[in-house]
């Protein structure tokens, strides 16, 4: 329960973890095979794992090269927008890598657009000029856990 709370807090870049009762409810649902959403994080139940991903509706808009307070972009043109890949971006991604996450998990990943056109999604496919780096508050997840 503590690990789940810490993971939700880290993914959401939140100051506090969810309340214990809410965590218990989410864990009970996950163990029974149902996904859910809590603290701005989607809990996806897969065959052998739980996948925790940022909730699309909870994302902070991208400004000044930073998306959702955690992702930092370099090399984008002033005309480019940094936002969630979303269904439109996913549909434009023709060559998905074999190890790409499922579509539902990839929706909230950052991407670079010009208008409605997907320019780059370096979190899945490297781009020669545009880079996106994860820099979460509290550092890497293991460091975040150890600091608590």
PDB file of N, CA and C in Angstrom, residues 5 8-9 11 23-24 33 40 47 53 72 74 77 83 88-89 91 97 106 113 121 124-125 127 130 135:
ATOM      1  N   UNK A   5       1.058   4.110  -2.936  1.00  0.00           N
ATOM      2  CA  UNK A   5       0.895   5.529  -2.601  1.00  0.00           C
ATOM      3  C   UNK A   5       2.073   6.366  -3.058  1.00  0.00           C
ATOM      4  N   UNK A   8       1.995   6.679  -6.939  1.00  0.00           N
ATOM      5  CA  UNK A   8       0.992   7.650  -7.378  1.00  0.00           C
ATOM      6  C   UNK A   8       1.471   9.076  -7.128  1.00  0.00           C
ATOM      7  N   UNK A   9       2.055   9.294  -5.973  1.00  0.00           N
ATOM      8  CA  UNK A   9       2.561  10.625  -5.627  1.00  0.00           C
ATOM      9  C   UNK A   9       3.672  11.052  -6.579  1.00  0.00           C
ATOM     10  N   UNK A  11       4.362   9.884  -9.705  1.00  0.00           N
ATOM     11  CA  UNK A  11       3.881  10.065 -11.074  1.00  0.00           C
ATOM     12  C   UNK A  11       3.119  11.382 -11.210  1.00  0.00           C
ATOM     13  N   UNK A  23      -6.482   4.438  -1.402  1.00  0.00           N
ATOM     14  CA  UNK A  23      -5.463   3.485  -1.864  1.00  0.00           C
ATOM     15  C   UNK A  23      -5.949   2.050  -1.715  1.00  0.00           C
ATOM     16  N   UNK A  24      -6.562   1.744  -0.583  1.00  0.00           N
ATOM     17  CA  UNK A  24      -7.092   0.389  -0.357  1.00  0.00           C
ATOM     18  C   UNK A  24      -8.137   0.034  -1.404  1.00  0.00           C
ATOM     19  N   UNK A  33      -8.907  -7.298 -10.915  1.00  0.00           N
ATOM     20  CA  UNK A  33      -8.806  -7.203 -12.364  1.00  0.00           C
ATOM     21  C   UNK A  33      -9.364  -5.947 -12.989  1.00  0.00           C
ATOM     22  N   UNK A  40      -4.721  11.544 -10.218  1.00  0.00           N
ATOM     23  CA  UNK A  40      -4.203  11.935 -11.521  1.00  0.00           C
ATOM     24  C   UNK A  40      -3.422  10.843 -12.222  1.00  0.00           C
ATOM     25  N   UNK A  47      -2.091  -8.516 -17.855  1.00  0.00           N
ATOM     26  CA  UNK A  47      -2.056  -9.934 -17.505  1.00  0.00           C
ATOM     27  C   UNK A  47      -1.173 -10.240 -16.292  1.00  0.00           C
ATOM     28  N   UNK A  53       0.095   5.053 -15.174  1.00  0.00           N
ATOM     29  CA  UNK A  53       0.396   6.092 -16.154  1.00  0.00           C
ATOM     30  C   UNK A  53      -0.351   7.358 -15.787  1.00  0.00           C
ATOM     31  N   UNK A  72      11.012  17.735 -19.921  1.00  0.00           N
ATOM     32  CA  UNK A  72      11.704  18.908 -20.457  1.00  0.00           C
ATOM     33  C   UNK A  72      12.049  18.658 -21.921  1.00  0.00           C
ATOM     34  N   UNK A  74      13.825  19.915 -25.575  1.00  0.00           N
ATOM     35  CA  UNK A  74      14.880  20.724 -26.188  1.00  0.00           C
ATOM     36  C   UNK A  74      14.768  20.585 -27.702  1.00  0.00           C
ATOM     37  N   UNK A  77      10.885  24.108 -32.196  1.00  0.00           N
ATOM     38  CA  UNK A  77      10.764  25.447 -32.771  1.00  0.00           C
ATOM     39  C   UNK A  77       9.715  26.249 -31.998  1.00  0.00           C
ATOM     40  N   UNK A  83       2.525  18.943 -25.898  1.00  0.00           N
ATOM     41  CA  UNK A  83       1.304  18.472 -25.233  1.00  0.00           C
ATOM     42  C   UNK A  83       1.254  16.954 -25.254  1.00  0.00           C
ATOM     43  N   UNK A  88      -5.129  11.535 -31.235  1.00  0.00           N
ATOM     44  CA  UNK A  88      -4.753  12.052 -32.562  1.00  0.00           C
ATOM     45  C   UNK A  88      -3.274  11.805 -32.853  1.00  0.00           C
ATOM     46  N   UNK A  89      -2.427  12.058 -31.870  1.00  0.00           N
ATOM     47  CA  UNK A  89      -0.999  11.812 -32.044  1.00  0.00           C
ATOM     48  C   UNK A  89      -0.686  10.336 -32.208  1.00  0.00           C
ATOM     49  N   UNK A  91      -2.641   8.084 -33.498  1.00  0.00           N
ATOM     50  CA  UNK A  91      -3.076   7.676 -34.838  1.00  0.00           C
ATOM     51  C   UNK A  91      -2.061   8.088 -35.903  1.00  0.00           C
ATOM     52  N   UNK A  97       7.426   1.490 -32.251  1.00  0.00           N
ATOM     53  CA  UNK A  97       8.414   0.476 -31.915  1.00  0.00           C
ATOM     54  C   UNK A  97       7.743  -0.768 -31.315  1.00  0.00           C
ATOM     55  N   UNK A 106       0.134   5.136 -23.578  1.00  0.00           N
ATOM     56  CA  UNK A 106       0.935   6.121 -24.302  1.00  0.00           C
ATOM     57  C   UNK A 106       0.224   7.452 -24.518  1.00  0.00           C
ATOM     58  N   UNK A 113       3.895  18.982 -31.375  1.00  0.00           N
ATOM     59  CA  UNK A 113       2.962  19.177 -32.488  1.00  0.00           C
ATOM     60  C   UNK A 113       3.183  20.538 -33.123  1.00  0.00           C
ATOM     61  N   UNK A 121       7.762  12.523 -31.308  1.00  0.00           N
ATOM     62  CA  UNK A 121       7.403  11.876 -30.040  1.00  0.00           C
ATOM     63  C   UNK A 121       8.643  11.133 -29.550  1.00  0.00           C
ATOM     64  N   UNK A 124       9.124   7.788 -27.569  1.00  0.00           N
ATOM     65  CA  UNK A 124       9.011   6.476 -28.226  1.00  0.00           C
ATOM     66  C   UNK A 124      10.009   6.295 -29.359  1.00  0.00           C
ATOM     67  N   UNK A 125      10.161   7.335 -30.173  1.00  0.00           N
ATOM     68  CA  UNK A 125      11.031   7.248 -31.344  1.00  0.00           C
ATOM     69  C   UNK A 125      12.003   8.420 -31.298  1.00  0.00           C
ATOM     70  N   UNK A 127      14.323  11.495 -32.150  1.00  0.00           N
ATOM     71  CA  UNK A 127      14.207  12.531 -33.174  1.00  0.00           C
ATOM     72  C   UNK A 127      15.571  13.214 -33.287  1.00  0.00           C
ATOM     73  N   UNK A 130      14.869  17.117 -31.752  1.00  0.00           N
ATOM     74  CA  UNK A 130      14.004  17.346 -30.596  1.00  0.00           C
ATOM     75  C   UNK A 130      14.199  16.235 -29.574  1.00  0.00           C
ATOM     76  N   UNK A 135      12.422  14.651 -15.921  1.00  0.00           N
ATOM     77  CA  UNK A 135      13.113  15.211 -14.760  1.00  0.00           C
ATOM     78  C   UNK A 135      12.093  15.435 -13.643  1.00  0.00           C
TER      79      UNK A 135
END
